[in-house]
Coordinates of C-alpha atoms and ligand atoms in Angstrom, one line a residue:
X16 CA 20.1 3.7 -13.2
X17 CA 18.2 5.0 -16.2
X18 CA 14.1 4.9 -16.4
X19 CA 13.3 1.1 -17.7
X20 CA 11.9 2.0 -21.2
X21 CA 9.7 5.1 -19.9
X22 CA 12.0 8.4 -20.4
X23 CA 8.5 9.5 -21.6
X24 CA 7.1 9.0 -18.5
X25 CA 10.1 10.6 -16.5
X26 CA 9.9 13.5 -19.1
X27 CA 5.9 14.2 -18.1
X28 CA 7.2 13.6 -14.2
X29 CA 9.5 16.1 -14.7
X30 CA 7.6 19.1 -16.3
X31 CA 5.0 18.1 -13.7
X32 CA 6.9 19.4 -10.7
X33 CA 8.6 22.1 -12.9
X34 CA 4.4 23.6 -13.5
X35 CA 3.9 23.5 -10.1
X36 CA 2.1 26.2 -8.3
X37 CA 4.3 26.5 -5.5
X38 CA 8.1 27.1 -6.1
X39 CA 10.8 25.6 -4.4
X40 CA 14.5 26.3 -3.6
X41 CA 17.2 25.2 -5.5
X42 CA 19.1 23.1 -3.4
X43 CA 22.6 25.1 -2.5
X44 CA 26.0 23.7 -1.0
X45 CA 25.2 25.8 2.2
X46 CA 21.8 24.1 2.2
X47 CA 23.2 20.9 2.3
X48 CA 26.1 22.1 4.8
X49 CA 24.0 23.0 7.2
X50 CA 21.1 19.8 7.2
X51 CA 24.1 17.9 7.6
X52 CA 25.4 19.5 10.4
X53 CA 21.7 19.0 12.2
X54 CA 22.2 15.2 11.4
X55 CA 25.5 15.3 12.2
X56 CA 27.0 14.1 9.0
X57 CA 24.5 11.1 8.6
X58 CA 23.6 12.0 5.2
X59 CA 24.1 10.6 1.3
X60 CA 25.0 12.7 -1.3
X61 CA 27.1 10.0 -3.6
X62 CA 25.5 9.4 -6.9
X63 CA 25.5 5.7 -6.2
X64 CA 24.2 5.4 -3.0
X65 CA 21.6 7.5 -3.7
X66 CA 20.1 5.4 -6.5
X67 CA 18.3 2.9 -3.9
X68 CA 16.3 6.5 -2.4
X69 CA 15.5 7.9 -6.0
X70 CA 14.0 4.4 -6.7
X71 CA 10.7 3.3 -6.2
X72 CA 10.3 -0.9 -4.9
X73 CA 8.5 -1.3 -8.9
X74 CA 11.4 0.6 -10.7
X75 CA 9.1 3.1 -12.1
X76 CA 10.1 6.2 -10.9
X77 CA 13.9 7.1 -11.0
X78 CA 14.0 10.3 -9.7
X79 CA 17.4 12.3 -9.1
X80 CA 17.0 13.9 -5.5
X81 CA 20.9 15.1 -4.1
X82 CA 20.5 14.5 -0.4
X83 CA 19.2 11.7 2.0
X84 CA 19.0 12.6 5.3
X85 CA 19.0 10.6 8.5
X86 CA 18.0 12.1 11.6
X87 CA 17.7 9.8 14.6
X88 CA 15.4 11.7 16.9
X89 CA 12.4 14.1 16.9
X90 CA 14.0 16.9 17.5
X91 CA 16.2 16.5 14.4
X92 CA 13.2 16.3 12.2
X93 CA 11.8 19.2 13.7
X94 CA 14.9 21.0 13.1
X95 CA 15.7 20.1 9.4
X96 CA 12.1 21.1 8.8
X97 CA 11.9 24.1 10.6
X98 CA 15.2 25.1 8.4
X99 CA 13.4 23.6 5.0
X100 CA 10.2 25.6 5.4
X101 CA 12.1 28.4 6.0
X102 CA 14.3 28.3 2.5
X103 CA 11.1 26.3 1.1
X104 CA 13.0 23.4 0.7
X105 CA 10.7 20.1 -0.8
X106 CA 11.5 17.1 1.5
X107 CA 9.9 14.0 1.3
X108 CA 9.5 11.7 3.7
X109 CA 10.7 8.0 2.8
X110 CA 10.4 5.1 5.1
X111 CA 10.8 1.6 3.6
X112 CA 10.6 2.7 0.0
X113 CA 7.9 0.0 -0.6
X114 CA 5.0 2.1 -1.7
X115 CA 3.6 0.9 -4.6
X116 CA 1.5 4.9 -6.2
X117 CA 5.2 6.7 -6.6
X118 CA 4.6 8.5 -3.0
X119 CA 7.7 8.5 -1.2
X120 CA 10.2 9.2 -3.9
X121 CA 11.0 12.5 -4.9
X122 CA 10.1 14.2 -8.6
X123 CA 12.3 16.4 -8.8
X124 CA 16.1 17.0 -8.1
X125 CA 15.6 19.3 -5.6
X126 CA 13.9 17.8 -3.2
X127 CA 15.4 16.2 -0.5
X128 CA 14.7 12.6 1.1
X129 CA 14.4 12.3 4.6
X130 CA 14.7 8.7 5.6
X131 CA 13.1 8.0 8.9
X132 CA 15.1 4.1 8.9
X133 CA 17.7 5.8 11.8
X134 CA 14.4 6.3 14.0
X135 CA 13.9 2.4 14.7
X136 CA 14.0 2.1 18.2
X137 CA 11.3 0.1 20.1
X138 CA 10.3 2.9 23.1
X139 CA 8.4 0.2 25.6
X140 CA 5.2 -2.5 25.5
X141 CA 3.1 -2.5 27.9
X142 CA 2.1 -6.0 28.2
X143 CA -1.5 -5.5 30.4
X144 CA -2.9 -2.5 27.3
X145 CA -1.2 -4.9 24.7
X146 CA 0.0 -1.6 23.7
X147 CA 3.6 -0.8 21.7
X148 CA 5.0 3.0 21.1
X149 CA 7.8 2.7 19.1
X150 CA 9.7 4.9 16.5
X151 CA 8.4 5.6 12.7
X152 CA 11.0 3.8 10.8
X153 CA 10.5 0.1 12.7
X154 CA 10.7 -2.5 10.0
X155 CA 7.5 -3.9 10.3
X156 CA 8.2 -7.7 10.7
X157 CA 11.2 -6.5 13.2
X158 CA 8.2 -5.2 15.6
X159 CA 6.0 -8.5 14.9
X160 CA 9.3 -10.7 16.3
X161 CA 10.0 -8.4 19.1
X162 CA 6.5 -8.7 20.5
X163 CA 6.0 -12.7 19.8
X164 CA 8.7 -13.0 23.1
X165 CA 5.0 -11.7 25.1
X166 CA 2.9 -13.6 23.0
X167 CA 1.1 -11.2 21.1
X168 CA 1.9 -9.7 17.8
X169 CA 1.2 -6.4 15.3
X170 CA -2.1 -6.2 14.0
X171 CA -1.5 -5.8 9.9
X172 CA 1.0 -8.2 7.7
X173 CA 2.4 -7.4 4.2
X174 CA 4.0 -8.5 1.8
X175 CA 7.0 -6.2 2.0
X176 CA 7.2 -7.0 5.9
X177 CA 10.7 -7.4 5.7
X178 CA 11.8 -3.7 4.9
X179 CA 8.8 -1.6 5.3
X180 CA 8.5 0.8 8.3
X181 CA 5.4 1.1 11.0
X182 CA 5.8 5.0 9.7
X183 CA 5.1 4.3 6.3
X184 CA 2.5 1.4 7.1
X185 CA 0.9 4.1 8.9
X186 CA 1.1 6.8 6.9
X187 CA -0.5 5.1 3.5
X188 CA -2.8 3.4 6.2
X189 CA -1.9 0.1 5.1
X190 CA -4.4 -3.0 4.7
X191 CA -2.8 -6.0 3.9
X192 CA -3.8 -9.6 4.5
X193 CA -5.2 -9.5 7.4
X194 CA -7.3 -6.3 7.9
X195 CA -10.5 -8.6 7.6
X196 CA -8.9 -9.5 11.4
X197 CA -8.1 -6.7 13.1
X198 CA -9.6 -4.2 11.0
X199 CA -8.0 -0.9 9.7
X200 CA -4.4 0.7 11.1
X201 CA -7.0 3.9 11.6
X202 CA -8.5 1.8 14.7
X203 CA -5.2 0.1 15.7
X204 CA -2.9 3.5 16.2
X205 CA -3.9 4.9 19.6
X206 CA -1.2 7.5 19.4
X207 CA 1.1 9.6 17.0
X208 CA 4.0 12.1 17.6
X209 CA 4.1 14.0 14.5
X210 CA 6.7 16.8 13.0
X211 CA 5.0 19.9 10.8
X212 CA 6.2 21.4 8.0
X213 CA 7.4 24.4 9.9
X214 CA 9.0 22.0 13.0
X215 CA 6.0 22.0 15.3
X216 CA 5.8 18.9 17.5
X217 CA 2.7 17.2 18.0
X218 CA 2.1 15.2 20.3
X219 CA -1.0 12.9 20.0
X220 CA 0.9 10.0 22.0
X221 CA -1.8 8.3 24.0
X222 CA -2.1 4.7 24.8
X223 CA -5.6 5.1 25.6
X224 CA -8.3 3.3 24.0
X225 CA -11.2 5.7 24.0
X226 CA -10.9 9.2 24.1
X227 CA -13.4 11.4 22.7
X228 CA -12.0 15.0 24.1
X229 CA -12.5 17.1 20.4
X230 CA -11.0 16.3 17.2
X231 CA -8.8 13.2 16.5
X232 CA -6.0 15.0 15.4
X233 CA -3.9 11.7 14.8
X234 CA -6.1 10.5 12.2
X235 CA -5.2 13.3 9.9
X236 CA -1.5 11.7 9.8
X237 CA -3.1 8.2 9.1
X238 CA -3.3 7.8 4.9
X239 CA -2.1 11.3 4.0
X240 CA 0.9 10.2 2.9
X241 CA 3.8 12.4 4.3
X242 CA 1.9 15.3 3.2
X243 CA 1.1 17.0 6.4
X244 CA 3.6 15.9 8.3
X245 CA 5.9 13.6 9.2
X246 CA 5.4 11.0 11.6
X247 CA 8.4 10.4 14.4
X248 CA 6.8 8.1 16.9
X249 CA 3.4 5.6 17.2
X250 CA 1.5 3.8 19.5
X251 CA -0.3 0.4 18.8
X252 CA -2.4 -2.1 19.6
X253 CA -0.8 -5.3 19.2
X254 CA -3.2 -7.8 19.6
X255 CA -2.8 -11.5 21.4
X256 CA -0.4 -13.6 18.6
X257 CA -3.2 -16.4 17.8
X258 CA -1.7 -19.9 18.8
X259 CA -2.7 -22.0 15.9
X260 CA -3.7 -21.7 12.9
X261 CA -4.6 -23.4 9.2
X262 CA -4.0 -22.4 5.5
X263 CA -6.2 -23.9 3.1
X264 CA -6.2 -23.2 -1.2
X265 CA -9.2 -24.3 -3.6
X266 CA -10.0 -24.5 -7.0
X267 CA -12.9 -23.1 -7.8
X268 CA -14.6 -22.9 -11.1
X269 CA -16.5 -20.2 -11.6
X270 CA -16.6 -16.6 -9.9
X271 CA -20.3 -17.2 -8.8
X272 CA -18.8 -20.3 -7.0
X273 CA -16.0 -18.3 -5.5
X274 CA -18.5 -15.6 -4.0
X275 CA -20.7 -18.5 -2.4
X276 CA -17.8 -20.1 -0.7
X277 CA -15.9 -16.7 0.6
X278 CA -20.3 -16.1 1.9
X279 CA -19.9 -19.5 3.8
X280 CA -16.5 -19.3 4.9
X281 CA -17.9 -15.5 6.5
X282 CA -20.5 -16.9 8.1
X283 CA -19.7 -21.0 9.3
X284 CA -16.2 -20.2 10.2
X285 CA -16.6 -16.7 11.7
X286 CA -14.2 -15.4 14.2
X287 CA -11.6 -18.0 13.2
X288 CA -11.0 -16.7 10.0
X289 CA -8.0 -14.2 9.5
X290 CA -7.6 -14.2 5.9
X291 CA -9.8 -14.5 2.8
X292 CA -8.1 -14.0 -0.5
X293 CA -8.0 -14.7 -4.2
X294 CA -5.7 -14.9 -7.3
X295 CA -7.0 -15.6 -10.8
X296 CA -6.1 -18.1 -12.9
X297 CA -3.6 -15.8 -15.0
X298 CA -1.9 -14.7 -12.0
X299 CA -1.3 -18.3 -10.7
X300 CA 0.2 -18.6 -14.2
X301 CA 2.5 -15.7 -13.4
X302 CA 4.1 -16.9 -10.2
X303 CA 4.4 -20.6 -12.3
X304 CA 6.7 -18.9 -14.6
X305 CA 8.7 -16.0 -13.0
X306 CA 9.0 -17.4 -9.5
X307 CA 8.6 -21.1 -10.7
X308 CA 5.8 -22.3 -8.0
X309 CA 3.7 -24.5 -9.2
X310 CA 0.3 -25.0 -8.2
X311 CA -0.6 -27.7 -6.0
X312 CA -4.0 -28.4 -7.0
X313 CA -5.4 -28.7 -10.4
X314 CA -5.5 -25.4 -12.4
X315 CA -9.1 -23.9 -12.1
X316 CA -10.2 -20.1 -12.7
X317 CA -9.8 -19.1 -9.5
X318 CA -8.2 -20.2 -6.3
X319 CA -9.1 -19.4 -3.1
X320 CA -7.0 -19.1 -0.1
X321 CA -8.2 -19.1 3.6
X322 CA -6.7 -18.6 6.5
X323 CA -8.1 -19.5 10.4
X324 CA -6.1 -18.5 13.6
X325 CA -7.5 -19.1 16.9
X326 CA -6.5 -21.0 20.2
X327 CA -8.1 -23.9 20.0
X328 CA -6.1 -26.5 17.3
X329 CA -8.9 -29.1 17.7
X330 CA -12.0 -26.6 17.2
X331 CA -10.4 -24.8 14.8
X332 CA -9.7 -27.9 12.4
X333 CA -13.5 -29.0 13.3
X334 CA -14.9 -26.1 11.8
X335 CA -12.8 -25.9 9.0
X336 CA -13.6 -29.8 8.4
X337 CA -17.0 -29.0 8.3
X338 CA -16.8 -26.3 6.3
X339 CA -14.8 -28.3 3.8
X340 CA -17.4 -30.6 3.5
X341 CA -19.9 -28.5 2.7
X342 CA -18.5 -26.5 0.0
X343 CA -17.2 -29.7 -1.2
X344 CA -20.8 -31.2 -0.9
X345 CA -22.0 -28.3 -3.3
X346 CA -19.5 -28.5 -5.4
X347 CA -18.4 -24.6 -5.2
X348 CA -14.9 -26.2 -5.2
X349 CA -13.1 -28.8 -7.6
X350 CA -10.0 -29.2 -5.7
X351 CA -8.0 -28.3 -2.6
X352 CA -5.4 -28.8 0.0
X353 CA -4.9 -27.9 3.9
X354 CA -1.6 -27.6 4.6
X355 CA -0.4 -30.0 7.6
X356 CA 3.1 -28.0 8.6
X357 CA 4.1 -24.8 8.6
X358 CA 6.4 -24.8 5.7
X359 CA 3.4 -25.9 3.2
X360 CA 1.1 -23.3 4.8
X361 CA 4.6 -20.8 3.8
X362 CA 4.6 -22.3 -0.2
X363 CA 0.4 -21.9 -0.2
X364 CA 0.5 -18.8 0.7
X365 CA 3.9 -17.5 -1.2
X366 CA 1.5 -18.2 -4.2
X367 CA -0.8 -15.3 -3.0
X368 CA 1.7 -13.0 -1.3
X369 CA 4.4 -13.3 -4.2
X370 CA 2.3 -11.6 -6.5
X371 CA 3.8 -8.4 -6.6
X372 CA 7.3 -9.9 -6.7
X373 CA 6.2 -12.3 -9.6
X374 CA 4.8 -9.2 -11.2
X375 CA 8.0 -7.2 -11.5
X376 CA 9.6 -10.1 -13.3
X377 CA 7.6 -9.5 -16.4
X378 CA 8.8 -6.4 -16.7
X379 CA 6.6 -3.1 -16.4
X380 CA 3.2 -3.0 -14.7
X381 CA 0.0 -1.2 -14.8
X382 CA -0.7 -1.4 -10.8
X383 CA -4.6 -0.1 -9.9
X384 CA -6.0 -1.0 -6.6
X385 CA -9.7 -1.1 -6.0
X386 CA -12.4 -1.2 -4.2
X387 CA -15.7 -2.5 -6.0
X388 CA -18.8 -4.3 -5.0
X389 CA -18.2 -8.1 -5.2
X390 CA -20.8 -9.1 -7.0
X391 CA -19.2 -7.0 -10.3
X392 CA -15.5 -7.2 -9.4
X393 CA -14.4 -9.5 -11.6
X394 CA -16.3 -7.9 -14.6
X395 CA -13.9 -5.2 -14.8
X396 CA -11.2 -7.7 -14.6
X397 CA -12.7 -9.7 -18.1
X398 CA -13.5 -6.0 -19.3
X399 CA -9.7 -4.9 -18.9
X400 CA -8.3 -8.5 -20.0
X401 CA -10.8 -8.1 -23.4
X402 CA -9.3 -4.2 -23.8
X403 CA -5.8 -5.2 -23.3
X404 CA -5.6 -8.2 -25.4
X405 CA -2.5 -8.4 -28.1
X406 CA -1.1 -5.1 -26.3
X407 CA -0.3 -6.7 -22.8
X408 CA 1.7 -9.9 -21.7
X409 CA -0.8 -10.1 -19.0
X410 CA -3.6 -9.2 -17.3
X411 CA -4.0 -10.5 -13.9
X412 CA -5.8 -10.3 -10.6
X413 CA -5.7 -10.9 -7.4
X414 CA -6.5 -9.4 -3.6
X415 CA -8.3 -9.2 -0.4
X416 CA -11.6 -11.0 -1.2
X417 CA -12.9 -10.8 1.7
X418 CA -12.4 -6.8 1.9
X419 CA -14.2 -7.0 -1.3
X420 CA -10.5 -4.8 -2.4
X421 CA -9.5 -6.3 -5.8
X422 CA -5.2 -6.1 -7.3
X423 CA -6.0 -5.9 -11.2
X424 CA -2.6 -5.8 -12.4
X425 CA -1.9 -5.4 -16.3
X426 CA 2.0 -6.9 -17.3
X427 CA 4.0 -6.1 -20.5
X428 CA 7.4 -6.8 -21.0
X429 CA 7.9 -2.8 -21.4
X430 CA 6.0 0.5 -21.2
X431 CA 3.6 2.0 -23.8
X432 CA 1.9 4.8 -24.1
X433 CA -0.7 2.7 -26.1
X434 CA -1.2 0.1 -23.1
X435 CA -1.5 3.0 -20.9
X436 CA -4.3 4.8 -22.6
X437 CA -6.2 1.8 -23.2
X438 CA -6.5 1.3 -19.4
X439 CA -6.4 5.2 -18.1
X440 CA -9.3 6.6 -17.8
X441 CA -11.2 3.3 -18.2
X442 CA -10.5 1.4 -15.1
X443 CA -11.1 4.6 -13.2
X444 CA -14.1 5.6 -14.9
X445 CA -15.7 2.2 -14.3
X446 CA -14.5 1.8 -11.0
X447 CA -15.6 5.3 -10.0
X448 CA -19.6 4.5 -11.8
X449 CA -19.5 1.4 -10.0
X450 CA -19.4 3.4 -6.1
X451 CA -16.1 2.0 -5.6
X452 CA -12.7 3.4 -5.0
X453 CA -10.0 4.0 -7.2
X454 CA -7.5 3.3 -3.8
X455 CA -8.3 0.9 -1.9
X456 CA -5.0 0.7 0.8
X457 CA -2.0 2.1 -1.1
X458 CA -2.9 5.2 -1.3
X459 CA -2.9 7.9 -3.9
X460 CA 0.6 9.2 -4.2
X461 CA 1.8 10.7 -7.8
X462 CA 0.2 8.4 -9.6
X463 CA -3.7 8.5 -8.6
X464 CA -3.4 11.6 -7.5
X465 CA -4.7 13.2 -10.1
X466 CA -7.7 11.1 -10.0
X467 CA -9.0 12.2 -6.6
X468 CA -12.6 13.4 -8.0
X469 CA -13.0 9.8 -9.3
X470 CA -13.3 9.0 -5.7
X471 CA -13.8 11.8 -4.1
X472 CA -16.8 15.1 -4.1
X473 CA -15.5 18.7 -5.3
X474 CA -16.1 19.6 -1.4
X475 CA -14.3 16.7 0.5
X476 CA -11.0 17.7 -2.1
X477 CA -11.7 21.4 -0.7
X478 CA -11.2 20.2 2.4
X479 CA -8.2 18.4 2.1
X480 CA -6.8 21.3 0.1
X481 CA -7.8 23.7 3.0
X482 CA -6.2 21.4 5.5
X483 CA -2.7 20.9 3.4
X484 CA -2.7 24.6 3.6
X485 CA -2.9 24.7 7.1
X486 CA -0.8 22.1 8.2
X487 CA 2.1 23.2 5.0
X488 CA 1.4 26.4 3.8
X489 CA 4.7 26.7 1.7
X490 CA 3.7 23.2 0.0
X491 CA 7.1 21.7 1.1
X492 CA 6.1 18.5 2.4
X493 CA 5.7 16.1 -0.6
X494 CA 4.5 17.9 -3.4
X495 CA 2.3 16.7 -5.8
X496 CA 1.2 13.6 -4.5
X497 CA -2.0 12.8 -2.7
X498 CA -4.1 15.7 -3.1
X499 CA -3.0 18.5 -6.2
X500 CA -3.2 22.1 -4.4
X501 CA -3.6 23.2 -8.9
X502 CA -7.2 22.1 -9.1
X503 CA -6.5 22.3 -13.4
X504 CA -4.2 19.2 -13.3
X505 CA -7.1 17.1 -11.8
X506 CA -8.7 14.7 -14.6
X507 CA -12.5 14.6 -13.9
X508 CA -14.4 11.8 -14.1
X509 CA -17.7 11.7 -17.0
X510 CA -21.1 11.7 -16.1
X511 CA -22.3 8.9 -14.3
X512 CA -23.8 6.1 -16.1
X513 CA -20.7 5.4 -19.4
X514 CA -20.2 2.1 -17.8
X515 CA -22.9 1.0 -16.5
X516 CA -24.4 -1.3 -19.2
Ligands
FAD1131 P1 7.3 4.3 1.8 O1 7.1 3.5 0.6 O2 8.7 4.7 2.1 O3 6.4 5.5 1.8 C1 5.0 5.4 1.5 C2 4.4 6.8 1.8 O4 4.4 7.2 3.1 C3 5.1 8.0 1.0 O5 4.1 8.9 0.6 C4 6.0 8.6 2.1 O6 6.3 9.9 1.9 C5 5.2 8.4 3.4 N1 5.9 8.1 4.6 C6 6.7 7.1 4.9 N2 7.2 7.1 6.1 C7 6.6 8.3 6.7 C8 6.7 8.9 7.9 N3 7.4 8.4 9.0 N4 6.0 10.1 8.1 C9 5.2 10.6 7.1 N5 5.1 10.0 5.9 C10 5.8 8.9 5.7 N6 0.1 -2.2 0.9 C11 -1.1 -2.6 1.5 O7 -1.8 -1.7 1.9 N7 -1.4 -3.9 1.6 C12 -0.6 -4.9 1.2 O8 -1.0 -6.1 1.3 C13 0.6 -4.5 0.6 N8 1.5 -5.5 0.2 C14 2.7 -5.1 -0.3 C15 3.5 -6.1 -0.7 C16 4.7 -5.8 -1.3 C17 5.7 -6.9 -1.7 C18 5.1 -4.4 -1.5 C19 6.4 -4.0 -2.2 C20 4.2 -3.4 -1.1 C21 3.0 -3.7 -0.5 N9 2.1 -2.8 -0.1 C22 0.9 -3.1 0.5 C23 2.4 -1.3 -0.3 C24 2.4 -0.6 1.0 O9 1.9 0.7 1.0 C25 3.7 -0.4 1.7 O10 4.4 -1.6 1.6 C26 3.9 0.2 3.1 O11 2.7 0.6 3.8 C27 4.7 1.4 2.9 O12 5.6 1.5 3.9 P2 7.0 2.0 3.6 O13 7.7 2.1 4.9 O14 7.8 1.2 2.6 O15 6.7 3.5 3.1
2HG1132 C1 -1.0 -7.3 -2.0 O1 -2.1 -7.4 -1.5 C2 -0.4 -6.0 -2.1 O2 -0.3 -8.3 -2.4 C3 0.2 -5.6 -3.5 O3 -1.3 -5.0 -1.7 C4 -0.9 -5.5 -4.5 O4 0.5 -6.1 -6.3 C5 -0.4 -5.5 -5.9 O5 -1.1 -4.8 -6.7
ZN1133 ZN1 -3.1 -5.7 -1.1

């Protein structure tokens, strides 16, 4: 498959890896002779088969790696990397392939993939910790269905449940809907076993809750993005699987309103809640026309969706009443709808969750993921919509409200170069005079990598650098994505205070 409408974009991806600092091997038959031998033959090499690896879940990147590999243990990672750093071959590590920043494809033909899917065995839970240690590539909503036989369950949920792996939830540190729950994977993964560049075990597998004995080596793994390593096995806390609980969507008519009632459904519905999120009224618009769900309240500006899972049906339905009532009583919402069964709850919230399928229907997106104070937000929403107007099909938003972690999402029926430069550097520049983050939870990547200073201190990137070199000193482990060892292809940001009018 060719590059939907962006051979420009391939072209700069290309010369991109071909100017980088480090070089790397040109993959020989030998090469491949004897990675497949450590495998055992599990490997793809046909043109065909390899498209699906060389693919990333949006269709941007269409990159034209040779080789997949498929180890199924530890000790075959540690071998095909301990061979790789050797002949400095790039390998990158790929787990469900539903990254959504260009990380865990490859960017140039010589680097190899290794897919971790063959390592998907559940090792054991232990039902008193409410602890699971399992293999990387465990498809995430495979682990959820395991552990709802002991009545608990894993403590993130996505969108692309269904094919992506705990390794690769892990390693872009996933959020997700329900973060606002259990909080971050960086407090939920009690252990890693990780693989170095050079074949190095290590093993921070631990099913311990606290442990302060030095360093937390593990977290290093968590959010870099294959780039220091690749993760083989993972322990977790999987938290008690809540016995009931209650999706509810309102219109609201201004963002002002919205803020008040995600404040009061913080603080009067408390530890019940387990979701709070939004969409705008252009993304509602989306999902009406490329996935054909129609909204089942009156169209508004904004709708919000909440979620409450506890174990108590009766108190939980009390609180929510009351809440209702009040938000109602101050008119913050116009309309809404609880859903009674479990199948309406599934439609309500497919109009949040199927954003990023809807999205792809349109045809190419403009994907940033944020971080911003709430109370300006949405402003760079209206900014982006006012820029982009005539040049884009759409502009649309949508997130994790309550995370204060906003999805602005610009949609055009095909890539420009114009649409592009009318939104990079702006939303980064805004976003990064505003205190927020230009990642929010799916990392950095290829595509945001270059924008680390927007987010990050000239000392905090030294660090990073420092600890890539470390950890991969021949740069084989993902190149170019997360943080650029070739300070000169980072784009700074201006001095503070463009935006801020
Ligand atoms: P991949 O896409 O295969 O890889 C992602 C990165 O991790 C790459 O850099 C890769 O090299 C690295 N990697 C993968 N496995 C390993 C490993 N074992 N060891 C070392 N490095 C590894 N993200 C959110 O944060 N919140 C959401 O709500 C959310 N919803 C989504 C909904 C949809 C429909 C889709 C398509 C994506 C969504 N995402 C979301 C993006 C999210 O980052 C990924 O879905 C998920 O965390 C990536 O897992 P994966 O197994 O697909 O990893
Ligand atoms: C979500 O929250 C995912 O649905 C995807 O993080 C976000 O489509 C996006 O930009
Ligand atoms: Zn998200």
């Amino acid at each position: 498959m060719a590059f939907r409408g962006i051979t420009k974009l391939f072209v700069t991806q290309t010369r991109f890896s071909q100017l980088s600092t480090l070089s790397y091997k040109r993959l020989t038959d030998n090469d491949v002779e004897i990675l497949s031998k450590i495998v055992e033959g599990s490997i793809i090499t046909n043109t065909d088969d390899l498209e699906t690896y060389n693919t990333d879940w949006m269709r941007r990147c269409n990159a034209k790696s040779k080789l997949v590999l498929k180890p199924n243990s530890t000790q075959k990672v540690s071998q095909i990397l301990s061979y790789c750093n050797q002949e400095r071959i790039a390998v990158v590590p790929q787990g469900g392939n539903t990254g959504l920043v260009g990380g865990g494809v490859p960017m140039d033909s010589n680097e190899i993939i290794l897919s971790l899917s063959k390592m998907n065995k559940v090792i054991e839970f232990e039902p008193s910790l409410g602890v699971l240690t399992c293999e990387a590539g465990c498809v995430l909503e495979n682990l959820d269905r395991y552990l709802e036989k002991f009545g608990h369950c894993v403590p993130l949920d996505l969108g692309a449940k269904g094919s992506c792996q705990i390794g690769g939830n892990v390693s872009t540190n996933a959020g997700g809907l329900r973060l606002l729950r259990y909080g971050s994977l960086r407090g939920n993964v009690l252990g890693i076993e990780a693989v170095l560049a050079d074949g190095t075990i290590i093993d921070c597998m631990s099913s311990l809750r606290k442990d302060n004995t030095g360093y937390d080596i593990k977290q290093l793994f968590i959010g870099s993005e294959g780039t220091l390593g690749v993760i083989t096995k993972i322990a977790l806390l999987a938290p008690i699987k809540p016995a009931y609980k209650n999706v509810a969507m309102f219109s609201c008519h201004t963002y002002e309103d919205l803020l008040q009632a995600l404040s009061l459904a913080k603080s009067r519905l408390g530890e019940i809640v387990s979701a709070l999120e939004f969409i705008d009224y252009e993304a509602m618009l989306v999902v009406n026309q490329h996935l054909d769900l129609k909204c089942p309240i009156s169209l508004a500006p904004f709708f919000f969706f909440i979620e409450t899972s506890g174990s108590n049906q009766e108190h939980d339905r009390q609180k929510l009443d009351e809440y209702l009532e009040e938000v109602y009583g101050k008119a913050l919402v116009t309309d809404g709808t609880v859903a009674e069964d479990s199948s309406k709850a599934a439609y309500i919230w497919g109009l949040r969750e199927r954003q990023v399928e809807a999205g792809v229907r349109v045809g190419w997106i403009y994907k940033y993921d944020l971080s911003l104070p709430l109370n300006c937000l949405y402003e760079l929403v209206q900014e982006t919509r006012k820029r982009c107007k005539g040049l884009a099909s759409y502009t649309v938003s949508y997130g994790h409200l309550g995370d204060s972690n906003l999805h602005l999402n610009v949609y055009n029926t095909h890539y420009t170069q114009e649409l592009k430069d009318t939104i990079e550097p702006f939303v980064f520049e805004w976003t990064a005079s505003r205190g927020g983050s230009i990642s929010a939870e799916h990392g950095m990547g290829f595509d945001k990598a270059k924008y680390i200073y927007f987010s990050k201190q000239k000392e905090s990137v030294e660090i990073m650098r420092q600890l890539k070199r470390r950890f991969d000193p021949n740069g084989i482990l993902n190149p170019n994505k997360t943080v650029l060892l070739d300070d000169s292809k980072c784009i700074r940001p201006p001095p503070i205070g463009k935006y801020n009018h």
